[in-house]
Amino acid sequence: MSIGETRVRDSANMLAIARGLTIEELALSPSCITNVNINSPRKFDIEMAEALITLAELGQAVVVTPFTLMGAMAPITLAGALAQQNAEAIFGICLTQIVRKGAPVVYGGFTSNVDMKSGAPAFGTPENTRANMAGGQLARRYNLPYRTSACSASNAVDAQAVWETQMALWGAVSGHGNLIYHAAGWSEGGLVASYEKLVVDCEMLQAMSSLLQSVTFTDDDLGLSAQENVLPGGHFFGSEHTMSRYRDAFYPPFLSDWTNHEAWEAAGSQRAEDRATSVWQQMLEGFQPPNLPQDRIEALEDYVSRRKEEIGTNEL
């Protein structure tokens, strides 16, 4: 969407139709958020700049993100890359406010390193993780929401894919990211979107969300009554305290397999990616399209048909 003025206006018009709003009402009720990349180092492409200006004019949220890969599009040092990221991001953020004061905007960070042997982008590295954390500190300095990422350069849904995504995700979470892009399904440095990795990553994201919940310490939470009723050397399986909570006491994974090896073999020896395939296929089978009023559907179809004809005759 964020490529040039025409695409942005078409997208905004269709969004307004879908919501049953005028374009003026849409500006007062932001409904979309999109990414605008800086062509690092220190260059704002015309199409990206037009998109940012138009989005700000329309009152829709913009994520301003420099593409600062250390050693390639930014200095090879983390400090130097972060300084460049900050300068480029603040430039774009200021531009949104010049266009429309108070326009919603997000500080974006996408700093990582490259493989200096090949020049290929690398993700989920210690440098990428630290950049994710530091980017959050910079965003908070300006009291801005923070966009970060959880990426991987792996070419398959394998152990590398998991540890790189997990490393990047830890940086994003530790950096207090408000918006985490590429956190589900990203593979091969962004060249491939994998259904299986989407499912695996969603499991990881839900587990991370559960991890971040606070712990309460009421008398009931401390389980003092259970301690009184269970003898030394006994167990808590049948205690009233356990029985009243066991259904939702722990995070319930939808992908992990906790059976023993014999049971796992008997069930077909399915690995995580095999189970992930079954999950996304079942989800597709049960998909229900969004329920829009018929008049809005017809208005959208009319708009798309008209714009296709106009674009086909070069009347842009």
CSV table of C-alpha atoms in Angstrom, one decimal:
chain,number,residue,atom,x,y,z
A,1,MET,CA,0.0,0.0,0.0
A,2,SER,CA,2.7,2.5,0.9
A,3,ILE,CA,4.1,3.0,-2.6
A,4,GLY,CA,3.2,6.4,-4.1
A,5,GLU,CA,0.2,8.7,-3.6
A,6,THR,CA,-2.3,6.8,-5.9
A,7,ARG,CA,-2.1,3.5,-4.1
A,8,VAL,CA,-2.5,5.2,-0.7
A,9,ARG,CA,-5.6,7.1,-1.8
A,10,ASP,CA,-7.1,4.0,-3.4
A,11,SER,CA,-6.5,2.0,-0.2
A,12,ALA,CA,-7.9,4.8,2.0
A,13,ASN,CA,-11.0,5.2,-0.2
A,14,MET,CA,-11.7,1.4,-0.1
A,15,LEU,CA,-11.2,1.4,3.7
A,16,ALA,CA,-13.6,4.3,4.1
A,17,ILE,CA,-16.2,2.4,2.0
A,18,ALA,CA,-15.7,-0.8,4.0
A,19,ARG,CA,-16.3,1.1,7.2
A,20,GLY,CA,-19.2,3.1,6.0
A,21,LEU,CA,-17.3,6.4,6.5
A,22,THR,CA,-16.4,9.5,4.4
A,23,ILE,CA,-12.8,10.1,3.8
A,24,GLU,CA,-13.0,13.0,6.3
A,25,GLU,CA,-14.5,10.8,9.0
A,26,LEU,CA,-11.8,8.2,8.3
A,27,ALA,CA,-9.1,10.9,9.1
A,28,LEU,CA,-10.7,11.3,12.6
A,29,SER,CA,-10.8,7.6,13.2
A,30,PRO,CA,-7.5,6.0,12.0
A,31,SER,CA,-8.1,2.5,10.7
A,32,CYS,CA,-4.9,1.5,9.0
A,33,ILE,CA,-1.2,1.4,9.8
A,34,THR,CA,1.5,0.9,7.2
A,35,ASN,CA,5.3,0.9,6.9
A,36,VAL,CA,7.3,3.5,5.0
A,37,ASN,CA,11.0,2.5,4.6
A,38,ILE,CA,13.9,4.9,4.4
A,39,ASN,CA,16.3,3.8,1.6
A,40,SER,CA,19.3,3.8,3.9
A,41,PRO,CA,21.7,5.5,4.0
A,42,ARG,CA,20.0,8.9,4.2
A,43,LYS,CA,17.7,8.6,1.2
A,44,PHE,CA,13.9,8.9,1.0
A,45,ASP,CA,12.6,7.5,-2.3
A,46,ILE,CA,10.0,9.6,-4.0
A,47,GLU,CA,7.3,6.9,-3.9
A,48,MET,CA,7.9,6.3,-0.1
A,49,ALA,CA,7.9,10.1,0.6
A,50,GLU,CA,4.6,10.5,-1.4
A,51,ALA,CA,3.0,7.7,0.6
A,52,LEU,CA,4.1,9.1,3.9
A,53,ILE,CA,2.8,12.6,3.0
A,54,THR,CA,-0.5,11.2,1.8
A,55,LEU,CA,-1.0,9.0,4.8
A,56,ALA,CA,-0.3,11.8,7.2
A,57,GLU,CA,-2.7,14.1,5.2
A,58,LEU,CA,-5.4,11.4,5.5
A,59,GLY,CA,-4.8,11.0,9.3
A,60,GLN,CA,-3.7,7.3,9.0
A,61,ALA,CA,-0.8,5.8,11.0
A,62,VAL,CA,2.7,5.7,9.5
A,63,VAL,CA,5.6,3.5,10.7
A,64,VAL,CA,8.8,5.2,9.7
A,65,THR,CA,11.5,2.6,9.4
A,66,PRO,CA,15.1,3.0,8.3
A,67,PHE,CA,16.6,-0.2,6.7
A,68,THR,CA,20.0,-0.1,8.5
A,69,LEU,CA,22.0,-3.2,8.0
A,70,MET,CA,25.4,-2.8,9.7
A,71,GLY,CA,28.3,-3.0,7.3
A,72,ALA,CA,26.1,-2.5,4.3
A,73,MET,CA,23.6,0.4,4.6
A,74,ALA,CA,24.9,1.7,7.9
A,75,PRO,CA,28.2,1.8,9.8
A,76,ILE,CA,29.5,-1.6,10.9
A,77,THR,CA,29.3,-0.6,14.6
A,78,LEU,CA,26.1,-0.9,16.5
A,79,ALA,CA,26.4,2.6,17.9
A,80,GLY,CA,26.9,4.1,14.4
A,81,ALA,CA,24.0,2.2,12.9
A,82,LEU,CA,21.7,3.2,15.8
A,83,ALA,CA,22.7,6.9,15.4
A,84,GLN,CA,21.9,6.7,11.7
A,85,GLN,CA,18.6,4.8,12.3
A,86,ASN,CA,17.6,7.5,14.8
A,87,ALA,CA,18.4,10.4,12.5
A,88,GLU,CA,16.5,8.8,9.5
A,89,ALA,CA,13.5,7.9,11.6
A,90,ILE,CA,13.2,11.3,13.2
A,91,PHE,CA,13.4,13.0,9.8
A,92,GLY,CA,10.4,11.0,8.6
A,93,ILE,CA,8.5,11.4,11.8
A,94,CYS,CA,9.0,15.2,11.7
A,95,LEU,CA,7.7,15.2,8.1
A,96,THR,CA,4.4,13.6,9.1
A,97,GLN,CA,3.9,16.4,11.7
A,98,ILE,CA,4.7,19.1,9.2
A,99,VAL,CA,2.0,17.7,6.9
A,100,ARG,CA,-0.6,17.2,9.7
A,101,LYS,CA,0.1,18.1,13.3
A,102,GLY,CA,-0.9,15.2,15.5
A,103,ALA,CA,-0.9,12.6,12.7
A,104,PRO,CA,-0.4,9.1,14.2
A,105,VAL,CA,3.2,7.9,13.7
A,106,VAL,CA,5.4,5.1,15.0
A,107,TYR,CA,9.2,5.0,15.4
A,108,GLY,CA,10.5,2.1,13.4
A,109,GLY,CA,13.7,0.2,13.9
A,110,PHE,CA,15.1,-2.5,11.6
A,111,THR,CA,18.8,-2.6,12.4
A,112,SER,CA,20.7,-5.8,12.0
A,113,ASN,CA,24.0,-7.0,10.5
A,114,VAL,CA,25.0,-8.7,7.3
A,115,ASP,CA,27.1,-11.8,6.7
A,116,MET,CA,30.5,-10.2,5.9
A,117,LYS,CA,31.5,-13.3,3.9
A,118,SER,CA,28.6,-13.0,1.4
A,119,GLY,CA,26.8,-9.7,2.1
A,120,ALA,CA,23.5,-11.5,2.8
A,121,PRO,CA,21.3,-10.0,5.6
A,122,ALA,CA,21.4,-11.8,8.9
A,123,PHE,CA,18.7,-11.8,11.5
A,124,GLY,CA,18.2,-13.1,15.0
A,125,THR,CA,21.8,-12.4,15.7
A,126,PRO,CA,23.1,-10.9,19.0
A,127,GLU,CA,23.6,-7.6,17.2
A,128,ASN,CA,20.1,-7.6,15.8
A,129,THR,CA,18.7,-8.5,19.3
A,130,ARG,CA,20.6,-5.6,21.0
A,131,ALA,CA,19.5,-3.2,18.2
A,132,ASN,CA,15.9,-4.2,18.9
A,133,MET,CA,16.4,-3.4,22.6
A,134,ALA,CA,18.2,-0.1,22.0
A,135,GLY,CA,15.6,1.0,19.4
A,136,GLY,CA,13.0,0.8,22.1
A,137,GLN,CA,15.0,3.1,24.4
A,138,LEU,CA,15.3,5.6,21.6
A,139,ALA,CA,11.6,5.5,20.8
A,140,ARG,CA,10.7,6.1,24.5
A,141,ARG,CA,13.1,9.1,24.6
A,142,TYR,CA,10.7,10.8,22.2
A,143,ASN,CA,7.6,9.3,23.8
A,144,LEU,CA,6.7,7.4,20.6
A,145,PRO,CA,5.3,3.9,20.0
A,146,TYR,CA,8.0,1.5,18.8
A,147,ARG,CA,8.0,-0.8,15.8
A,148,THR,CA,10.5,-3.7,15.8
A,149,SER,CA,10.8,-7.1,14.2
A,150,ALA,CA,11.4,-10.8,14.9
A,151,CYS,CA,13.1,-12.1,11.8
A,152,SER,CA,15.1,-15.1,10.6
A,153,ALA,CA,17.4,-15.8,7.7
A,154,SER,CA,16.9,-19.6,7.8
A,155,ASN,CA,15.8,-21.3,4.6
A,156,ALA,CA,13.7,-23.9,6.3
A,157,VAL,CA,11.4,-24.4,9.3
A,158,ASP,CA,14.3,-25.8,11.3
A,159,ALA,CA,16.2,-25.2,14.5
A,160,GLN,CA,18.0,-22.2,13.0
A,161,ALA,CA,14.6,-20.6,12.2
A,162,VAL,CA,13.4,-21.1,15.7
A,163,TRP,CA,16.5,-19.8,17.5
A,164,GLU,CA,16.9,-16.8,15.3
A,165,THR,CA,13.3,-15.8,15.6
A,166,GLN,CA,13.4,-16.4,19.4
A,167,MET,CA,16.5,-14.3,19.7
A,168,ALA,CA,15.0,-11.4,17.8
A,169,LEU,CA,11.7,-11.7,19.6
A,170,TRP,CA,13.5,-11.5,23.0
A,171,GLY,CA,15.1,-8.2,21.8
A,172,ALA,CA,11.7,-6.9,20.6
A,173,VAL,CA,10.0,-7.8,23.8
A,174,SER,CA,12.8,-6.5,26.0
A,175,GLY,CA,12.8,-3.3,24.0
A,176,HIS,CA,9.1,-3.0,24.8
A,177,GLY,CA,8.0,-3.1,21.2
A,178,ASN,CA,4.5,-1.9,20.6
A,179,LEU,CA,4.3,-3.3,17.1
A,180,ILE,CA,6.4,-6.4,16.2
A,181,TYR,CA,6.5,-7.0,12.4
A,182,HIS,CA,7.6,-10.2,10.8
A,183,ALA,CA,7.0,-12.1,14.0
A,184,ALA,CA,5.1,-15.0,12.3
A,185,GLY,CA,5.9,-16.8,9.0
A,186,TRP,CA,9.0,-14.8,8.0
A,187,SER,CA,11.6,-17.1,6.4
A,188,GLU,CA,14.7,-16.8,4.1
A,189,GLY,CA,15.3,-13.2,5.2
A,190,GLY,CA,11.8,-12.2,4.1
A,191,LEU,CA,11.9,-13.7,0.7
A,192,VAL,CA,9.5,-16.5,1.7
A,193,ALA,CA,6.4,-16.6,3.8
A,194,SER,CA,5.9,-20.0,5.3
A,195,TYR,CA,2.6,-21.3,6.5
A,196,GLU,CA,4.3,-23.8,8.8
A,197,LYS,CA,6.6,-21.2,10.3
A,198,LEU,CA,3.5,-19.0,10.8
A,199,VAL,CA,2.0,-21.6,13.0
A,200,VAL,CA,5.3,-22.4,14.8
A,201,ASP,CA,5.8,-18.7,15.5
A,202,CYS,CA,2.2,-18.2,16.7
A,203,GLU,CA,2.9,-20.9,19.3
A,204,MET,CA,6.0,-19.0,20.3
A,205,LEU,CA,4.3,-15.7,20.5
A,206,GLN,CA,1.4,-17.0,22.6
A,207,ALA,CA,3.9,-18.6,25.0
A,208,MET,CA,5.8,-15.4,25.2
A,209,SER,CA,2.7,-13.5,25.9
A,210,SER,CA,1.8,-15.9,28.7
A,211,LEU,CA,5.4,-15.6,30.1
A,212,LEU,CA,4.9,-11.8,30.4
A,213,GLN,CA,1.8,-12.0,32.6
A,214,SER,CA,2.4,-10.9,36.2
A,215,VAL,CA,2.3,-13.3,39.2
A,216,THR,CA,-0.2,-12.7,41.9
A,217,PHE,CA,0.4,-13.7,45.6
A,218,THR,CA,-3.0,-13.8,47.3
A,219,ASP,CA,-3.5,-16.4,50.1
A,220,ASP,CA,-5.4,-18.5,47.6
A,221,ASP,CA,-2.6,-18.3,45.0
A,222,LEU,CA,0.0,-19.3,47.7
A,223,GLY,CA,-1.9,-22.6,48.1
A,224,LEU,CA,-1.6,-22.6,51.9
A,225,SER,CA,-4.8,-24.8,52.2
A,226,ALA,CA,-3.3,-27.3,49.8
A,227,GLN,CA,-0.1,-27.5,51.8
A,228,GLU,CA,-2.2,-28.2,54.9
A,229,ASN,CA,-4.1,-31.1,53.2
A,230,VAL,CA,-1.2,-32.8,51.5
A,231,LEU,CA,1.1,-35.0,53.6
A,232,PRO,CA,4.9,-34.8,53.3
A,233,GLY,CA,6.0,-36.9,50.4
A,234,GLY,CA,2.5,-36.9,48.9
A,235,HIS,CA,1.2,-35.2,45.7
A,236,PHE,CA,-1.1,-32.4,44.7
A,237,PHE,CA,-2.9,-34.0,41.8
A,238,GLY,CA,-6.1,-34.7,43.6
A,239,SER,CA,-6.2,-31.7,45.9
A,240,GLU,CA,-9.2,-29.3,45.8
A,241,HIS,CA,-6.7,-26.5,45.0
A,242,THR,CA,-5.5,-28.4,41.9
A,243,MET,CA,-8.8,-29.7,40.8
A,244,SER,CA,-10.4,-26.3,40.7
A,245,ARG,CA,-7.7,-24.8,38.6
A,246,TYR,CA,-6.1,-27.5,36.4
A,247,ARG,CA,-8.1,-26.7,33.2
A,248,ASP,CA,-6.5,-23.2,32.9
A,249,ALA,CA,-3.6,-23.1,35.3
A,250,PHE,CA,-1.0,-23.4,32.6
A,251,TYR,CA,-0.5,-22.1,29.1
A,252,PRO,CA,-2.2,-24.7,26.8
A,253,PRO,CA,0.0,-25.2,23.7
A,254,PHE,CA,-1.8,-25.9,20.4
A,255,LEU,CA,1.3,-27.3,18.6
A,256,SER,CA,3.7,-28.7,21.2
A,257,ASP,CA,3.7,-32.5,21.7
A,258,TRP,CA,4.4,-33.6,25.3
A,259,THR,CA,3.7,-37.3,24.9
A,260,ASN,CA,6.5,-39.8,25.6
A,261,HIS,CA,8.5,-41.2,22.7
A,262,GLU,CA,6.5,-44.4,22.4
A,263,ALA,CA,3.2,-42.5,22.1
A,264,TRP,CA,4.8,-40.0,19.7
A,265,GLU,CA,5.9,-42.9,17.4
A,266,ALA,CA,2.5,-44.6,17.6
A,267,ALA,CA,0.9,-41.3,16.4
A,268,GLY,CA,3.1,-41.2,13.3
A,269,SER,CA,6.3,-39.6,14.6
A,270,GLN,CA,5.1,-36.1,13.5
A,271,ARG,CA,7.6,-33.3,13.9
A,272,ALA,CA,6.6,-29.8,14.7
A,273,GLU,CA,6.5,-28.7,11.1
A,274,ASP,CA,4.3,-31.7,10.3
A,275,ARG,CA,1.8,-30.8,13.0
A,276,ALA,CA,2.0,-27.1,11.9
A,277,THR,CA,0.9,-28.2,8.4
A,278,SER,CA,-2.2,-29.9,9.8
A,279,VAL,CA,-3.0,-26.8,11.9
A,280,TRP,CA,-3.0,-24.3,9.0
A,281,GLN,CA,-4.9,-26.7,6.7
A,282,GLN,CA,-7.6,-27.0,9.3
A,283,MET,CA,-7.8,-23.3,9.7
A,284,LEU,CA,-8.2,-22.7,6.0
A,285,GLU,CA,-11.0,-25.3,5.8
A,286,GLY,CA,-12.9,-23.4,8.6
A,287,PHE,CA,-12.2,-19.9,7.3
A,288,GLN,CA,-15.2,-17.6,7.3
A,289,PRO,CA,-14.8,-14.3,5.3
A,290,PRO,CA,-15.5,-11.0,7.0
A,291,ASN,CA,-19.2,-10.2,7.2
A,292,LEU,CA,-19.8,-6.8,5.5
A,293,PRO,CA,-23.2,-5.3,4.7
A,294,GLN,CA,-24.2,-6.0,1.1
A,295,ASP,CA,-24.4,-2.3,0.2
A,296,ARG,CA,-20.7,-1.9,1.2
A,297,ILE,CA,-19.7,-5.0,-0.7
A,298,GLU,CA,-21.4,-3.6,-3.8
A,299,ALA,CA,-19.8,-0.2,-3.3
A,300,LEU,CA,-16.4,-1.7,-3.0
A,301,GLU,CA,-16.9,-3.8,-6.2
A,302,ASP,CA,-18.0,-0.7,-8.1
A,303,TYR,CA,-15.0,1.3,-6.9
A,304,VAL,CA,-12.6,-1.5,-7.8
A,305,SER,CA,-14.2,-1.9,-11.3
A,306,ARG,CA,-14.1,1.8,-12.0
A,307,ARG,CA,-10.5,2.2,-10.8
A,308,LYS,CA,-9.4,-0.8,-12.9
A,309,GLU,CA,-10.9,0.9,-16.0
A,310,GLU,CA,-9.3,4.2,-15.2
A,311,ILE,CA,-5.9,2.7,-14.5
A,312,GLY,CA,-6.2,0.7,-17.7
A,313,THR,CA,-6.7,3.9,-19.7
A,314,ASN,CA,-3.8,5.6,-17.9
A,315,GLU,CA,-6.1,8.1,-16.3
A,316,LEU,CA,-4.3,8.4,-13.0
